[in-house]
Amino acid sequence: TGEGGMITTNNEEIAEKARSIRNHGREKTKWGYEHNRLGYNYRMTDIAAAIGLEQLKKLPKFNEKRRKNAEYYNENLDGIDGIEIPYVLENVKHVYHQYTIKCDNRELIIHKLREKEIGYGIYYPKPLHFYGHLKRFATNDLKSSEKLSEKVVSIPVHSALTVEELERVVEVFTI
C-alpha cells in the first residue's frame, strides 16, 4: 500500500492509542469524540486497503523468493575475503527485506556496483545515536555500531530478481 504499514498488538490500550494517533488524535467520548492528543491523518483509503489485501496474498511467495535469492548470495559470497554475509540464527526464518553485507572496502564495492549499474543501498549511513533526537539515549561507548555503519551496504534481494541478475551482482565480488 505504498508507504503504509501495520501495527499488531494484543494490548487494547496500545490499540486504542494507535487508532487515535492515526485519526488526528481523536478519541471516543460519551458525547461523540474529542481530539486529546497530537495525531495525524493515517487513515487508509478503501482503494489502498484493497491493494494491500491483494498484496498480502502474494507475501508468502515474495518472502520465499527473497529467501532463495539470499541463499544464492550466501552460497556464492560466503568465504570471500573482505566480505561478511548476514548471520541468521538456526531457529530464525529471515524474510530478507534487505540483504546487507559488511565490506572491508565499501567504497570499492559501491564503485563496482555503479559500474555495472546495479542498485545498492546504504540504509543506515550513521548509527541512531548520532541523530539529534536520539543522542540522549547513547549512554555507552558505541564504537562498534559507528564502525559498522561505515562498512555495510545492501545489495538487491527483491523477489523480481532473475538468476542472471543475481549472477551479475555476485560477479562484483568475485572478479
PDB file of C-alpha atoms in Angstrom:
ATOM      1  CA  THR A   1       0.000   0.000   0.000  1.00  0.00           C
ATOM      2  CA  GLY A   2       2.722   2.457  -0.900  1.00  0.00           C
ATOM      3  CA  GLU A   3       4.481   3.677   2.209  1.00  0.00           C
ATOM      4  CA  GLY A   4       1.829   2.262   4.529  1.00  0.00           C
ATOM      5  CA  GLY A   5       2.362  -0.107   7.376  1.00  0.00           C
ATOM      6  CA  MET A   6       0.598  -2.118  10.003  1.00  0.00           C
ATOM      7  CA  ILE A   7       0.552  -2.369  13.772  1.00  0.00           C
ATOM      8  CA  THR A   8      -0.396  -5.580  15.522  1.00  0.00           C
ATOM      9  CA  THR A   9      -0.910  -5.864  19.252  1.00  0.00           C
ATOM     10  CA  ASN A  10      -2.837  -7.873  21.780  1.00  0.00           C
ATOM     11  CA  ASN A  11      -2.908  -4.871  24.125  1.00  0.00           C
ATOM     12  CA  GLU A  12      -6.198  -2.959  23.872  1.00  0.00           C
ATOM     13  CA  GLU A  13      -4.694   0.215  25.377  1.00  0.00           C
ATOM     14  CA  ILE A  14      -1.971   0.329  22.715  1.00  0.00           C
ATOM     15  CA  ALA A  15      -4.537  -0.445  20.000  1.00  0.00           C
ATOM     16  CA  GLU A  16      -6.773   2.447  21.105  1.00  0.00           C
ATOM     17  CA  LYS A  17      -3.813   4.840  21.240  1.00  0.00           C
ATOM     18  CA  ALA A  18      -2.709   3.792  17.733  1.00  0.00           C
ATOM     19  CA  ARG A  19      -6.249   4.270  16.372  1.00  0.00           C
ATOM     20  CA  SER A  20      -6.342   7.713  17.975  1.00  0.00           C
ATOM     21  CA  ILE A  21      -2.965   8.819  16.583  1.00  0.00           C
ATOM     22  CA  ARG A  22      -3.843   7.662  13.051  1.00  0.00           C
ATOM     23  CA  ASN A  23      -7.070   9.715  13.200  1.00  0.00           C
ATOM     24  CA  HIS A  24      -5.892  13.218  14.227  1.00  0.00           C
ATOM     25  CA  GLY A  25      -5.626  12.272  17.930  1.00  0.00           C
ATOM     26  CA  ARG A  26      -9.337  11.635  18.087  1.00  0.00           C
ATOM     27  CA  GLU A  27     -10.829   9.607  20.946  1.00  0.00           C
ATOM     28  CA  LYS A  28     -14.404   8.490  21.512  1.00  0.00           C
ATOM     29  CA  THR A  29     -16.298  10.143  24.342  1.00  0.00           C
ATOM     30  CA  LYS A  30     -19.856   9.794  25.579  1.00  0.00           C
ATOM     31  CA  TRP A  31     -20.723  12.917  23.521  1.00  0.00           C
ATOM     32  CA  GLY A  32     -19.037  11.717  20.328  1.00  0.00           C
ATOM     33  CA  TYR A  33     -15.326  12.427  20.153  1.00  0.00           C
ATOM     34  CA  GLU A  34     -12.544  14.785  21.216  1.00  0.00           C
ATOM     35  CA  HIS A  35      -9.015  15.380  19.988  1.00  0.00           C
ATOM     36  CA  ASN A  36      -6.977  14.682  23.120  1.00  0.00           C
ATOM     37  CA  ARG A  37      -3.511  14.141  21.663  1.00  0.00           C
ATOM     38  CA  LEU A  38      -1.415  15.080  18.678  1.00  0.00           C
ATOM     39  CA  GLY A  39      -2.380  12.872  15.779  1.00  0.00           C
ATOM     40  CA  TYR A  40      -2.168  12.584  12.029  1.00  0.00           C
ATOM     41  CA  ASN A  41      -4.284  11.521   9.088  1.00  0.00           C
ATOM     42  CA  TYR A  42      -3.017   7.986   8.659  1.00  0.00           C
ATOM     43  CA  ARG A  43      -6.382   6.555   7.714  1.00  0.00           C
ATOM     44  CA  MET A  44      -6.086   4.217   4.771  1.00  0.00           C
ATOM     45  CA  THR A  45      -8.331   4.688   1.760  1.00  0.00           C
ATOM     46  CA  ASP A  46     -10.534   1.806   0.614  1.00  0.00           C
ATOM     47  CA  ILE A  47      -8.505   1.518  -2.594  1.00  0.00           C
ATOM     48  CA  ALA A  48      -5.195   1.326  -0.708  1.00  0.00           C
ATOM     49  CA  ALA A  49      -6.734  -1.280   1.615  1.00  0.00           C
ATOM     50  CA  ALA A  50      -7.937  -3.368  -1.342  1.00  0.00           C
ATOM     51  CA  ILE A  51      -4.489  -3.240  -2.938  1.00  0.00           C
ATOM     52  CA  GLY A  52      -2.902  -4.117   0.404  1.00  0.00           C
ATOM     53  CA  LEU A  53      -5.149  -7.145   0.878  1.00  0.00           C
ATOM     54  CA  GLU A  54      -4.258  -8.416  -2.594  1.00  0.00           C
ATOM     55  CA  GLN A  55      -0.547  -7.864  -1.941  1.00  0.00           C
ATOM     56  CA  LEU A  56      -0.793  -9.759   1.359  1.00  0.00           C
ATOM     57  CA  LYS A  57      -1.939 -12.814  -0.590  1.00  0.00           C
ATOM     58  CA  LYS A  58       1.358 -12.670  -2.510  1.00  0.00           C
ATOM     59  CA  LEU A  59       3.550 -12.079   0.544  1.00  0.00           C
ATOM     60  CA  PRO A  60       4.455 -15.737   1.235  1.00  0.00           C
ATOM     61  CA  LYS A  61       5.604 -16.135  -2.385  1.00  0.00           C
ATOM     62  CA  PHE A  62       7.592 -12.874  -2.254  1.00  0.00           C
ATOM     63  CA  ASN A  63       9.223 -13.879   1.051  1.00  0.00           C
ATOM     64  CA  GLU A  64      10.176 -17.301  -0.283  1.00  0.00           C
ATOM     65  CA  LYS A  65      11.741 -15.787  -3.426  1.00  0.00           C
ATOM     66  CA  ARG A  66      13.778 -13.334  -1.341  1.00  0.00           C
ATOM     67  CA  ARG A  67      14.929 -16.237   0.857  1.00  0.00           C
ATOM     68  CA  LYS A  68      16.048 -18.135  -2.255  1.00  0.00           C
ATOM     69  CA  ASN A  69      17.876 -15.048  -3.524  1.00  0.00           C
ATOM     70  CA  ALA A  70      19.598 -14.651  -0.146  1.00  0.00           C
ATOM     71  CA  GLU A  71      20.501 -18.342  -0.177  1.00  0.00           C
ATOM     72  CA  TYR A  72      22.127 -17.848  -3.594  1.00  0.00           C
ATOM     73  CA  TYR A  73      24.159 -14.941  -2.209  1.00  0.00           C
ATOM     74  CA  ASN A  74      25.083 -16.927   0.904  1.00  0.00           C
ATOM     75  CA  GLU A  75      26.364 -19.813  -1.205  1.00  0.00           C
ATOM     76  CA  ASN A  76      28.315 -17.577  -3.581  1.00  0.00           C
ATOM     77  CA  LEU A  77      29.613 -14.833  -1.291  1.00  0.00           C
ATOM     78  CA  ASP A  78      30.475 -16.767   1.858  1.00  0.00           C
ATOM     79  CA  GLY A  79      34.214 -17.061   2.309  1.00  0.00           C
ATOM     80  CA  ILE A  80      35.193 -14.164   0.035  1.00  0.00           C
ATOM     81  CA  ASP A  81      37.928 -12.085   1.673  1.00  0.00           C
ATOM     82  CA  GLY A  82      36.716  -8.709   2.859  1.00  0.00           C
ATOM     83  CA  ILE A  83      33.013  -9.661   2.783  1.00  0.00           C
ATOM     84  CA  GLU A  84      30.839 -10.793   5.665  1.00  0.00           C
ATOM     85  CA  ILE A  85      27.385 -12.133   4.822  1.00  0.00           C
ATOM     86  CA  PRO A  86      24.420 -11.803   7.195  1.00  0.00           C
ATOM     87  CA  TYR A  87      24.373 -14.188  10.122  1.00  0.00           C
ATOM     88  CA  VAL A  88      20.998 -15.753  10.862  1.00  0.00           C
ATOM     89  CA  LEU A  89      20.335 -17.988  13.846  1.00  0.00           C
ATOM     90  CA  GLU A  90      19.257 -21.547  13.034  1.00  0.00           C
ATOM     91  CA  ASN A  91      15.819 -21.192  14.603  1.00  0.00           C
ATOM     92  CA  VAL A  92      15.034 -17.966  12.693  1.00  0.00           C
ATOM     93  CA  LYS A  93      13.241 -17.681   9.356  1.00  0.00           C
ATOM     94  CA  HIS A  94      14.504 -14.429   7.822  1.00  0.00           C
ATOM     95  CA  VAL A  95      12.407 -12.639   5.162  1.00  0.00           C
ATOM     96  CA  TYR A  96      15.324 -10.560   3.833  1.00  0.00           C
ATOM     97  CA  HIS A  97      13.597  -7.281   3.128  1.00  0.00           C
ATOM     98  CA  GLN A  98      17.260  -6.259   2.743  1.00  0.00           C
ATOM     99  CA  TYR A  99      20.426  -8.250   2.179  1.00  0.00           C
ATOM    100  CA  THR A 100      23.098  -6.262   3.973  1.00  0.00           C
ATOM    101  CA  ILE A 101      26.739  -7.276   3.875  1.00  0.00           C
ATOM    102  CA  LYS A 102      29.759  -5.962   5.735  1.00  0.00           C
ATOM    103  CA  CYS A 103      32.657  -4.941   3.471  1.00  0.00           C
ATOM    104  CA  ASP A 104      36.234  -4.137   4.361  1.00  0.00           C
ATOM    105  CA  ASN A 105      36.295  -1.766   1.348  1.00  0.00           C
ATOM    106  CA  ARG A 106      32.762  -0.471   0.878  1.00  0.00           C
ATOM    107  CA  GLU A 107      33.796   2.323  -1.498  1.00  0.00           C
ATOM    108  CA  LEU A 108      35.339  -0.188  -3.920  1.00  0.00           C
ATOM    109  CA  ILE A 109      32.220  -2.376  -3.811  1.00  0.00           C
ATOM    110  CA  ILE A 110      29.976   0.637  -4.441  1.00  0.00           C
ATOM    111  CA  HIS A 111      32.197   1.709  -7.339  1.00  0.00           C
ATOM    112  CA  LYS A 112      31.910  -1.756  -8.911  1.00  0.00           C
ATOM    113  CA  LEU A 113      28.128  -1.867  -8.368  1.00  0.00           C
ATOM    114  CA  ARG A 114      27.769   1.536 -10.039  1.00  0.00           C
ATOM    115  CA  GLU A 115      29.961   0.448 -12.963  1.00  0.00           C
ATOM    116  CA  LYS A 116      27.627  -2.485 -13.575  1.00  0.00           C
ATOM    117  CA  GLU A 117      24.564  -0.266 -12.984  1.00  0.00           C
ATOM    118  CA  ILE A 118      23.449  -2.439 -10.073  1.00  0.00           C
ATOM    119  CA  GLY A 119      21.351  -0.794  -7.411  1.00  0.00           C
ATOM    120  CA  TYR A 120      22.503  -0.804  -3.812  1.00  0.00           C
ATOM    121  CA  GLY A 121      21.575   0.905  -0.596  1.00  0.00           C
ATOM    122  CA  ILE A 122      23.249   2.281   2.473  1.00  0.00           C
ATOM    123  CA  TYR A 123      20.173   2.304   4.644  1.00  0.00           C
ATOM    124  CA  TYR A 124      21.983   3.039   7.880  1.00  0.00           C
ATOM    125  CA  PRO A 125      24.562   5.699   6.954  1.00  0.00           C
ATOM    126  CA  LYS A 126      25.129   6.616  10.570  1.00  0.00           C
ATOM    127  CA  PRO A 127      24.246   4.997  13.881  1.00  0.00           C
ATOM    128  CA  LEU A 128      20.974   6.001  15.517  1.00  0.00           C
ATOM    129  CA  HIS A 129      22.728   7.673  18.439  1.00  0.00           C
ATOM    130  CA  PHE A 130      24.119  10.294  16.020  1.00  0.00           C
ATOM    131  CA  TYR A 131      20.626  11.649  15.310  1.00  0.00           C
ATOM    132  CA  GLY A 132      19.681  14.675  17.386  1.00  0.00           C
ATOM    133  CA  HIS A 133      16.507  13.333  18.929  1.00  0.00           C
ATOM    134  CA  LEU A 134      18.219  10.068  19.949  1.00  0.00           C
ATOM    135  CA  LYS A 135      21.581  11.365  21.210  1.00  0.00           C
ATOM    136  CA  ARG A 136      20.365  11.342  24.803  1.00  0.00           C
ATOM    137  CA  PHE A 137      19.990   7.557  24.676  1.00  0.00           C
ATOM    138  CA  ALA A 138      23.680   6.957  23.911  1.00  0.00           C
ATOM    139  CA  THR A 139      24.842   6.194  27.428  1.00  0.00           C
ATOM    140  CA  ASN A 140      27.615   3.754  26.471  1.00  0.00           C
ATOM    141  CA  ASP A 141      30.549   3.658  24.115  1.00  0.00           C
ATOM    142  CA  LEU A 142      29.033   2.640  20.771  1.00  0.00           C
ATOM    143  CA  LYS A 143      32.202   2.377  18.685  1.00  0.00           C
ATOM    144  CA  SER A 144      31.146  -0.972  17.164  1.00  0.00           C
ATOM    145  CA  SER A 145      27.975   0.476  15.680  1.00  0.00           C
ATOM    146  CA  GLU A 146      29.913   3.523  14.473  1.00  0.00           C
ATOM    147  CA  LYS A 147      32.465   1.329  12.663  1.00  0.00           C
ATOM    148  CA  LEU A 148      29.770  -0.967  11.285  1.00  0.00           C
ATOM    149  CA  SER A 149      27.825   1.941   9.776  1.00  0.00           C
ATOM    150  CA  GLU A 150      30.885   2.714   7.635  1.00  0.00           C
ATOM    151  CA  LYS A 151      31.158  -0.830   6.272  1.00  0.00           C
ATOM    152  CA  VAL A 152      27.637  -2.007   5.410  1.00  0.00           C
ATOM    153  CA  VAL A 153      25.948  -1.986   2.018  1.00  0.00           C
ATOM    154  CA  SER A 154      22.738  -3.669   0.909  1.00  0.00           C
ATOM    155  CA  ILE A 155      22.550  -5.441  -2.429  1.00  0.00           C
ATOM    156  CA  PRO A 156      19.379  -6.262  -4.388  1.00  0.00           C
ATOM    157  CA  VAL A 157      17.366  -9.157  -2.974  1.00  0.00           C
ATOM    158  CA  HIS A 158      13.833  -8.322  -4.158  1.00  0.00           C
ATOM    159  CA  SER A 159      11.521 -11.022  -5.431  1.00  0.00           C
ATOM    160  CA  ALA A 160      11.674  -9.963  -9.100  1.00  0.00           C
ATOM    161  CA  LEU A 161      15.416 -10.696  -9.496  1.00  0.00           C
ATOM    162  CA  THR A 162      16.345 -13.190 -12.188  1.00  0.00           C
ATOM    163  CA  VAL A 163      19.166 -15.734 -11.928  1.00  0.00           C
ATOM    164  CA  GLU A 164      21.141 -13.662 -14.437  1.00  0.00           C
ATOM    165  CA  GLU A 165      20.760 -10.562 -12.273  1.00  0.00           C
ATOM    166  CA  LEU A 166      21.874 -12.458  -9.173  1.00  0.00           C
ATOM    167  CA  GLU A 167      24.924 -13.687 -11.102  1.00  0.00           C
ATOM    168  CA  ARG A 168      25.768 -10.104 -12.145  1.00  0.00           C
ATOM    169  CA  VAL A 169      25.673  -8.996  -8.510  1.00  0.00           C
ATOM    170  CA  VAL A 170      27.910 -11.874  -7.393  1.00  0.00           C
ATOM    171  CA  GLU A 171      30.412 -11.035 -10.171  1.00  0.00           C
ATOM    172  CA  VAL A 172      31.071  -7.702  -8.445  1.00  0.00           C
ATOM    173  CA  PHE A 173      32.599  -9.621  -5.548  1.00  0.00           C
ATOM    174  CA  THR A 174      34.332 -12.396  -7.475  1.00  0.00           C
ATOM    175  CA  ILE A 175      36.029 -10.633 -10.400  1.00  0.00           C
TER     176      ILE A 175
END
